[in-house]
C-alpha positions as a printed NumPy array, in Angstrom:
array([[ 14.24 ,  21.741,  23.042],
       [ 11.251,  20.95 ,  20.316],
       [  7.823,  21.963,  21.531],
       [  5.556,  18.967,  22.373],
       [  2.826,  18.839,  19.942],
       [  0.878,  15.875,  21.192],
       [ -2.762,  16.636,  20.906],
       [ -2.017,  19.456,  18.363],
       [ -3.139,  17.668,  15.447],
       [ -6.515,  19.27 ,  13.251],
       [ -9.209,  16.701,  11.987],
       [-11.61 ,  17.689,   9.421],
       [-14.274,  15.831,   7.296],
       [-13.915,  17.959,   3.726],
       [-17.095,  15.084,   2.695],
       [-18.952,  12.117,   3.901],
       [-16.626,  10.177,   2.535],
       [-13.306,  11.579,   3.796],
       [-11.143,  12.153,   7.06 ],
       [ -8.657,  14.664,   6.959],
       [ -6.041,  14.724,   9.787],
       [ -3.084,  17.436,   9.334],
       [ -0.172,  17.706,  11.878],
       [  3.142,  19.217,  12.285],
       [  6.283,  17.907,  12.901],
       [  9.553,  19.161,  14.364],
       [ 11.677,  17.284,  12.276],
       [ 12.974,  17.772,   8.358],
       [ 10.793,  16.892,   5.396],
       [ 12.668,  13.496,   4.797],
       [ 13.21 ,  11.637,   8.311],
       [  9.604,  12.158,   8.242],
       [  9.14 ,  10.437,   5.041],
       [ 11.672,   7.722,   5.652],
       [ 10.136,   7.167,   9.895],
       [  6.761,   6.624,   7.765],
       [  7.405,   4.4  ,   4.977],
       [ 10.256,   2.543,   6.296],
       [  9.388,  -1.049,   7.657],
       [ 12.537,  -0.883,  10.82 ],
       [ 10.692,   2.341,  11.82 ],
       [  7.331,   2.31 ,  11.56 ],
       [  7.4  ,  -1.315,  13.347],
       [  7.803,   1.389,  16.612],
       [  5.359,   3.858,  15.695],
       [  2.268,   1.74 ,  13.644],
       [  0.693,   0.314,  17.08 ],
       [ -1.252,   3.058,  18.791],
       [ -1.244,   2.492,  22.333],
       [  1.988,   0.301,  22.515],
       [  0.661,  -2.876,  21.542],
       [  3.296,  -5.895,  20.113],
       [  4.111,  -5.158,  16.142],
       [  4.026,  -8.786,  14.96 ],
       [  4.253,  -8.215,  11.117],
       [  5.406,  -5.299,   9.386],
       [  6.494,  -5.193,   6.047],
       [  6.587,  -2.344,   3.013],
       [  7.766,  -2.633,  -0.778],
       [  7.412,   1.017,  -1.01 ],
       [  7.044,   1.211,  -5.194],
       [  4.276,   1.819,  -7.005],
       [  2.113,  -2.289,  -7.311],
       [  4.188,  -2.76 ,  -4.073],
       [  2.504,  -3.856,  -0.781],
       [  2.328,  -3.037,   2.498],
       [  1.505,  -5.076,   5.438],
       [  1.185,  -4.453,   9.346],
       [ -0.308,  -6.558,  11.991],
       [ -0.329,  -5.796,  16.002],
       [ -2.112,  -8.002,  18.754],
       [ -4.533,  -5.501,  21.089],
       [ -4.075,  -6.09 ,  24.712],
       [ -7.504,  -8.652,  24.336],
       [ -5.516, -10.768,  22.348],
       [ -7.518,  -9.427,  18.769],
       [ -5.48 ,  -8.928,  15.925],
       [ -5.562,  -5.722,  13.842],
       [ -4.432,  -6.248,  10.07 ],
       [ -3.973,  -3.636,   7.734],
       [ -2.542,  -3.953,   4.36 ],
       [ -2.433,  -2.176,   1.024],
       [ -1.172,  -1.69 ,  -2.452],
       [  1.3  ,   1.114,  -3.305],
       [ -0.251,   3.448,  -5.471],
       [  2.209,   6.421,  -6.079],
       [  5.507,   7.25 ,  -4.385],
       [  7.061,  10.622,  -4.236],
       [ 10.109,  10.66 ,  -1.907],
       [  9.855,  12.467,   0.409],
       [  6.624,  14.603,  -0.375],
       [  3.509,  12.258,  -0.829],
       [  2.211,   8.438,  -0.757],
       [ -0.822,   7.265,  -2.258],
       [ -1.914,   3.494,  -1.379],
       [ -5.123,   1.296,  -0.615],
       [ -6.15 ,   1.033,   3.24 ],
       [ -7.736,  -2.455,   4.161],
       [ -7.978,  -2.861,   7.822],
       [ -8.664,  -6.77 ,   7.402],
       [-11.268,  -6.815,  10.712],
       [-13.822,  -4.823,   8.193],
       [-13.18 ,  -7.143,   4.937],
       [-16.226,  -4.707,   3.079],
       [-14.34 ,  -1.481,   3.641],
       [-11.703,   0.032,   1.125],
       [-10.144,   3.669,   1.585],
       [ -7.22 ,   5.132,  -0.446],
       [ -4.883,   6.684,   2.016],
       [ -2.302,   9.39 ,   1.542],
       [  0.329,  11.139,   3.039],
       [  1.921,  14.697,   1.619],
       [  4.571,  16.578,   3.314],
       [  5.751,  19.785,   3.219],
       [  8.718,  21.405,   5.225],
       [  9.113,  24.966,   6.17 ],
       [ 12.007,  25.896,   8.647],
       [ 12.286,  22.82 ,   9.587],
       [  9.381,  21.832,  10.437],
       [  7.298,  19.241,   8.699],
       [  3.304,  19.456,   8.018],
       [  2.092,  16.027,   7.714],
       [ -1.583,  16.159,   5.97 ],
       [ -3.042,  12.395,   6.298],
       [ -6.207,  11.59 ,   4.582],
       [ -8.316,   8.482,   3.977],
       [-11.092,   8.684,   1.065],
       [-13.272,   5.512,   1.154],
       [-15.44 ,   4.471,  -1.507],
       [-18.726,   4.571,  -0.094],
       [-20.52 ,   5.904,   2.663],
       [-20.889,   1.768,   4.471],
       [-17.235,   1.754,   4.728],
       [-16.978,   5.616,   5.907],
       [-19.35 ,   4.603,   9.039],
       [-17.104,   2.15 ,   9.947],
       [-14.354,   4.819,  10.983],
       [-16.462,   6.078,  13.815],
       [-12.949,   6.651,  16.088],
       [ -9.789,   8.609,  14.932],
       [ -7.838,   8.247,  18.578],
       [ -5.428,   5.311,  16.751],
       [ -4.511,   7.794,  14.068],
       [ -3.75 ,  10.3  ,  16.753],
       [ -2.039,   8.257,  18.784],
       [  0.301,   7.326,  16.027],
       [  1.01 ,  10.565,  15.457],
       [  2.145,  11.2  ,  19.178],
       [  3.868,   8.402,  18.353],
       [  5.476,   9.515,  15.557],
       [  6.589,  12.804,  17.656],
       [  8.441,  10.926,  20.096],
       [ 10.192,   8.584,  18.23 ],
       [ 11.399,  11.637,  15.648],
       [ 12.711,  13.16 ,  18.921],
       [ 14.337,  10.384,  19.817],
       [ 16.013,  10.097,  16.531],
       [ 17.196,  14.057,  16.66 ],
       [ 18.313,  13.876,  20.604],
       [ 21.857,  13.977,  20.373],
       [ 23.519,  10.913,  21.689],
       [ 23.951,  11.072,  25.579],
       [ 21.595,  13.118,  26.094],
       [ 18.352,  12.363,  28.234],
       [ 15.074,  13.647,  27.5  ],
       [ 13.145,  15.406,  30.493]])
């Protein structure tokens, strides 16, 4: 049985600019990648608290774009989309963040991986491009809560088939 890391992941601000969230994973370096960057998975991890994925698509190459949408239980919708940057399967993405309710804001968001005994270290970070759009991002529970997210639905992936989880 895989320890439960919910809550386990560290946040940091290395500038004014920049969020840096790193978490671990009990799961190998590349269903990580592939549960992150590929659009029949992360349609079941991308909305936080459980709310209905209504668009999700990814052209994971570099120039390709990514797009996720998901209704919150009042009915708003939350948009985020981006442009591929760099691609490195299954250690790092680069790409734009635009969450589409703050049209001013722009981030570059990354991913890097790195796997030691079989465990994964996922280190997320978003750099925006001025300190406006950094004030925006006054919550990090979403990011969080995908990452709980992203636990469970690895776990579910590595159960072996029949058997219930407790």
């Amino acid at each position: 049985m895989t320890p439960d890391r919910h809550g386990s992941a560290v946040i940091e601000f290395p500038s004014d600019l920049e969020i840096l969230i790193s978490r671990e994973f009990d799961a190998p370096i590349g269903l990580v990648f592939d549960v992150s960057t590929k659009p029949e998975h992360v349609r079941k991890t991308i909305a936080p608290f459980g709310e209905e994925v209504t668009e999700c698509s990814i052209d994971l190459r570099v120039g390709g774009n990514y797009h996720f949408v998901f209704l919150a239980d009042d009915g708003t919708e939350c948009s985020f989309r981006g442009t591929y940057l760099r691609v490195e399967p299954p250690t790092r993405t680069v790409q734009t963040w635009r969450f589409e309710g703050w049209p001013d804001v722009e981030a570059v968001e990354s991913m890097d991986l790195h796997e030691t005994g079989g465990v994964t270290k996922l280190t997320y970070r978003l750099a925006f491009r001025d300190q406006a759009g950094r004030d925006h991002m006054t919550k990090t529970d979403g990011l969080l809560a995908n990452f709980d997210n992203l636990e469970n639905y690895l776990a579910s992936l590595l159960r072996p088939k029949g058997a219930v989880s407790g």
